[in-house]
Short mmCIF file of C-alpha atoms in Angstrom, two decimals:
data_model
loop_
_atom_site.label_atom_id
_atom_site.label_comp_id
_atom_site.label_asym_id
_atom_site.label_seq_id
_atom_site.Cartn_x
_atom_site.Cartn_y
_atom_site.Cartn_z
CA MET W 292 48.52 -14.04 -2.79
CA ASN W 293 46.81 -10.80 -3.45
CA ALA W 294 43.61 -11.68 -4.90
CA LEU W 295 41.39 -8.61 -5.48
CA PRO W 296 38.29 -9.42 -4.29
CA ILE W 297 34.59 -9.20 -6.82
CA LEU W 298 33.56 -6.16 -6.50
CA GLU W 299 30.50 -5.82 -3.96
CA PRO W 300 27.36 -3.08 -5.34
CA ALA W 301 29.00 -1.50 -1.24
CA THR W 302 31.28 -0.89 -2.62
CA LYS W 303 30.27 0.88 -6.26
CA GLU W 304 29.86 4.87 -6.39
CA THR W 305 28.84 5.08 -9.52
CA CYS W 306 25.06 4.10 -9.98
CA CYS W 307 23.76 1.78 -7.70
CA PRO W 308 23.45 1.97 -3.67
CA PRO W 309 24.50 -1.13 -1.21
CA ALA W 310 22.66 -4.54 -2.04
CA GLY W 311 21.63 -5.48 1.62
CA THR W 312 19.40 -1.95 1.57
CA VAL W 313 18.35 -2.86 -1.79
CA LEU W 314 14.96 -4.59 -1.45
CA GLY W 315 15.51 -7.91 -3.69
CA ALA W 316 12.34 -9.33 -5.69
CA GLU W 317 11.01 -12.38 -4.02
CA ALA W 318 11.30 -9.94 -0.51
CA ALA W 319 9.16 -6.97 -2.83
CA LYS W 320 6.50 -10.03 -4.15
CA GLU W 321 5.62 -10.38 0.24
CA LYS W 322 5.16 -6.65 0.96
CA ALA W 323 3.10 -5.72 -3.00
CA ILE W 324 0.84 -8.56 -1.44
CA ILE W 325 -0.01 -5.93 1.90
CA PHE W 326 -0.49 -2.68 -0.38
CA LYS W 327 -2.89 -4.88 -2.98
CA ALA W 328 -5.45 -5.65 -0.31
CA LEU W 329 -4.84 -2.08 0.78
CA SER W 330 -5.09 -0.42 -2.62
CA ASP W 331 -8.65 -0.49 -2.54
CA PRO W 332 -11.12 2.25 -1.83
CA ASN W 333 -13.65 -0.29 0.34
CA ARG W 334 -11.31 -1.98 1.01
CA LEU W 335 -9.42 0.92 3.71
CA ARG W 336 -13.18 1.36 4.40
CA LEU W 337 -13.42 -1.97 5.50
CA LEU W 338 -10.21 -1.64 7.73
CA SER W 339 -11.11 2.36 9.12
CA ILE W 340 -14.93 1.02 10.72
CA VAL W 341 -12.85 -2.35 12.34
CA LYS W 342 -10.67 -0.03 13.08
CA ALA W 343 -12.44 2.12 15.14
CA GLU W 344 -15.09 -0.41 16.14
CA ALA W 345 -15.54 0.44 20.14
CA SER W 346 -15.47 -3.55 20.56
CA GLY W 347 -11.81 -4.07 18.79
CA GLU W 348 -14.25 -5.85 16.01
CA SER W 349 -16.96 -5.70 13.85
CA CYS W 350 -19.72 -8.26 12.64
CA VAL W 351 -19.37 -9.60 8.67
CA CYS W 352 -23.59 -8.42 9.34
CA ASP W 353 -22.84 -4.76 10.29
CA LEU W 354 -20.70 -4.77 7.50
CA THR W 355 -22.28 -4.31 4.33
CA GLU W 356 -24.54 -1.46 5.15
CA PRO W 357 -21.34 1.46 5.63
CA LEU W 358 -19.94 -0.06 2.67
CA ASP W 359 -23.63 -0.32 0.74
CA LEU W 360 -22.27 -3.88 -1.03
CA GLY W 361 -24.00 -7.19 -1.14
CA GLN W 362 -22.48 -9.53 1.45
CA PRO W 363 -20.22 -11.28 -1.01
CA THR W 364 -18.40 -8.58 -2.06
CA VAL W 365 -17.80 -7.44 1.48
CA SER W 366 -17.12 -10.74 1.77
CA HIS W 367 -14.09 -10.86 -0.87
CA HIS W 368 -13.18 -8.01 0.53
CA LEU W 369 -12.37 -9.68 4.15
CA LYS W 370 -11.51 -12.45 2.71
CA ILE W 371 -8.08 -10.17 0.80
CA LEU W 372 -7.88 -8.50 4.83
CA VAL W 373 -7.28 -11.43 5.85
CA ASP W 374 -4.75 -13.16 3.35
CA ALA W 375 -3.09 -10.37 3.47
CA GLY W 376 -2.31 -10.35 7.11
CA LEU W 377 -4.33 -7.32 8.14
CA LEU W 378 -7.45 -8.67 9.79
CA HIS W 379 -7.84 -10.92 12.00
CA ARG W 380 -11.44 -13.52 11.48
CA GLU W 381 -13.16 -15.46 13.53
CA LYS W 382 -16.68 -17.29 13.16
CA ARG W 383 -18.98 -17.27 15.88
CA GLY W 384 -22.08 -19.22 15.75
CA THR W 385 -23.45 -17.81 12.31
CA TRP W 386 -21.73 -14.99 11.99
CA ALA W 387 -17.57 -13.98 11.63
CA TYR W 388 -15.71 -11.23 13.26
CA TYR W 389 -13.43 -9.40 12.87
CA SER W 390 -10.81 -7.31 14.58
CA LEU W 391 -7.56 -5.69 13.45
CA ALA W 392 -4.27 -7.97 13.03
CA PRO W 393 -2.69 -7.22 16.01
CA GLY W 394 0.56 -5.15 15.18
CA ALA W 395 -0.52 -4.95 10.91
CA LEU W 396 -0.93 -1.28 10.45
CA ASP W 397 2.54 -1.15 12.27
CA LYS W 398 3.74 -4.34 10.44
CA VAL W 399 3.46 -1.78 7.55
CA THR W 400 4.62 1.11 8.73
CA GLY W 401 7.68 -0.87 8.90
CA ILE W 402 8.34 -2.21 5.43
CA LEU W 403 8.05 1.51 4.53
CA ALA W 404 10.86 2.77 6.76
CA ASN W 405 13.29 -0.57 5.95
CA LEU W 406 12.22 0.39 1.65
CA MET B 1453 -43.78 0.13 -1.57
CA ASN B 1454 -41.51 0.01 1.50
CA ALA B 1455 -39.71 3.73 1.45
CA LEU B 1456 -37.31 3.24 4.38
CA PRO B 1457 -35.42 6.03 4.08
CA ILE B 1458 -31.16 5.49 2.66
CA LEU B 1459 -29.51 5.58 6.24
CA GLU B 1460 -26.70 7.84 6.38
CA PRO B 1461 -23.41 5.84 8.46
CA ALA B 1462 -23.84 9.31 10.17
CA THR B 1463 -26.82 8.37 11.42
CA LYS B 1464 -26.83 4.64 13.12
CA GLU B 1465 -26.07 4.14 16.08
CA THR B 1466 -26.68 0.75 16.12
CA CYS B 1467 -22.90 -0.80 14.52
CA CYS B 1468 -21.32 2.04 13.01
CA PRO B 1469 -18.54 4.09 14.78
CA PRO B 1470 -18.86 7.53 15.03
CA ALA B 1471 -19.02 8.56 10.75
CA GLY B 1472 -15.66 11.01 11.90
CA THR B 1473 -13.78 8.42 12.83
CA VAL B 1474 -13.88 6.52 9.85
CA LEU B 1475 -12.92 7.00 6.11
CA GLY B 1476 -15.27 8.46 3.42
CA ALA B 1477 -15.48 7.42 0.54
CA GLU B 1478 -14.04 10.13 -1.33
CA ALA B 1479 -11.21 9.92 0.77
CA ALA B 1480 -10.75 6.41 0.62
CA LYS B 1481 -10.39 6.67 -3.75
CA GLU B 1482 -7.75 8.62 -3.03
CA LYS B 1483 -5.69 6.42 -0.29
CA ALA B 1484 -6.54 4.09 -2.09
CA ILE B 1485 -3.62 5.92 -5.16
CA ILE B 1486 -1.30 5.71 -2.88
CA PHE B 1487 -1.54 1.82 -2.66
CA LYS B 1488 -2.27 0.73 -5.59
CA ALA B 1489 1.11 2.88 -6.60
CA LEU B 1490 2.54 1.25 -4.15
CA SER B 1491 1.17 -2.22 -4.56
CA ASP B 1492 3.57 -3.67 -7.38
CA PRO B 1493 7.01 -5.24 -6.57
CA ASN B 1494 8.38 -3.66 -8.99
CA ARG B 1495 7.38 -0.11 -8.10
CA LEU B 1496 8.17 -1.42 -4.62
CA ARG B 1497 12.13 -2.06 -6.23
CA LEU B 1498 12.33 1.30 -7.54
CA LEU B 1499 11.44 3.45 -4.55
CA SER B 1500 14.00 1.34 -2.30
CA ILE B 1501 17.26 2.13 -4.82
CA VAL B 1502 15.71 5.55 -5.17
CA LYS B 1503 15.72 5.68 -0.91
CA ALA B 1504 18.88 3.77 -1.15
CA GLU B 1505 21.25 5.84 -3.67
CA ALA B 1506 23.30 7.65 -1.03
CA SER B 1507 22.48 11.21 -3.24
CA GLY B 1508 19.46 10.68 -2.66
CA GLU B 1509 18.43 11.04 -6.43
CA SER B 1510 18.38 8.48 -9.14
CA CYS B 1511 18.72 8.82 -13.06
CA VAL B 1512 16.35 7.01 -15.11
CA CYS B 1513 19.35 5.38 -16.45
CA ASP B 1514 21.02 3.20 -13.44
CA LEU B 1515 16.93 1.95 -12.97
CA THR B 1516 17.14 -0.55 -15.70
CA GLU B 1517 19.76 -2.89 -15.20
CA PRO B 1518 19.10 -3.52 -11.09
CA LEU B 1519 15.41 -4.44 -11.73
CA ASP B 1520 16.04 -6.72 -15.27
CA LEU B 1521 13.18 -4.14 -16.91
CA GLY B 1522 13.73 -2.58 -20.31
CA GLN B 1523 13.75 1.30 -19.60
CA PRO B 1524 9.69 1.85 -21.69
CA THR B 1525 8.18 -0.60 -18.18
CA VAL B 1526 10.63 1.24 -15.96
CA SER B 1527 9.44 4.45 -16.85
CA HIS B 1528 6.00 3.97 -16.03
CA HIS B 1529 6.16 2.48 -13.21
CA LEU B 1530 8.08 5.90 -12.17
CA LYS B 1531 5.05 7.43 -13.98
CA ILE B 1532 2.88 6.02 -11.05
CA LEU B 1533 4.92 6.72 -8.34
CA VAL B 1534 5.38 10.26 -9.40
CA ASP B 1535 1.79 10.77 -10.50
CA ALA B 1536 1.16 9.16 -6.44
CA GLY B 1537 3.01 11.25 -5.41
CA LEU B 1538 5.96 9.15 -4.03
CA LEU B 1539 8.64 9.96 -6.22
CA HIS B 1540 10.27 13.73 -7.55
CA ARG B 1541 11.36 13.59 -10.77
CA GLU B 1542 13.31 15.97 -12.70
CA LYS B 1543 15.03 16.40 -16.46
CA ARG B 1544 18.17 17.04 -16.18
CA GLY B 1545 19.71 17.03 -20.05
CA THR B 1546 18.72 13.48 -21.47
CA TRP B 1547 18.02 12.19 -18.20
CA ALA B 1548 15.26 11.97 -15.73
CA TYR B 1549 16.11 11.95 -12.78
CA TYR B 1550 13.77 10.60 -9.13
CA SER B 1551 14.15 10.75 -5.26
CA LEU B 1552 12.16 10.39 -2.80
CA ALA B 1553 9.11 13.57 -2.28
CA PRO B 1554 9.77 14.53 1.25
CA GLY B 1555 7.21 13.43 3.44
CA ALA B 1556 5.91 10.99 0.49
CA LEU B 1557 6.87 7.75 3.43
CA ASP B 1558 5.39 10.36 6.31
CA LYS B 1559 2.28 10.81 4.53
CA VAL B 1560 1.88 6.79 3.86
CA THR B 1561 2.35 5.94 8.07
CA GLY B 1562 -0.26 9.23 8.41
CA ILE B 1563 -2.76 7.16 6.66
CA LEU B 1564 -1.96 3.67 7.62
CA ALA B 1565 -2.03 6.07 11.77
CA ASN B 1566 -5.66 7.53 10.90
CA LEU B 1567 -7.64 4.79 8.91
#
């Protein structure tokens, strides 16, 4: 049998890049959530403040003033960052403390490198 | 009246890291635009397709089919990517051709590293 193989995009030269190297729809949705979390100036500043904190974590009580936002708004932004896997949240006593999720920024860098 | 001065983050010592290391409001706005461009699954896929193209550029005419979107929608997404400095656009004859803006992804990686 000399059945012609089904052409894989990898063998095409006219328009499309190899299939394996192009981001699929589902993967793109997942990754877009992370960039969506990063797409707000206040959330970028929250990440920056948490990252710069010498102790490695910031109390939510210390995050409202630098941004000049109310605590509900800050908590809303923090939740988006936690849900996207960028921040880690730990409740201790009255307050919640936020730290960069280990490897989170490297993961985003990896997404960009492997687009 | 309780005329307490508005505390500048730069002069605070109780909670905040040194001002120079924390992203300012204006810089955060600029950077957020880039992440906003990356926050849509279709735009991530467009970047991925353009990046994977062996020739280094993709004709807009080849970008509609992989995404199963109409050309106006694709052109809208491409414009956002161009405006954010992620893609370079060149019109040649009937079609526009898109390539990754040189250093664009490295720039995003740099933003993350220097948050």
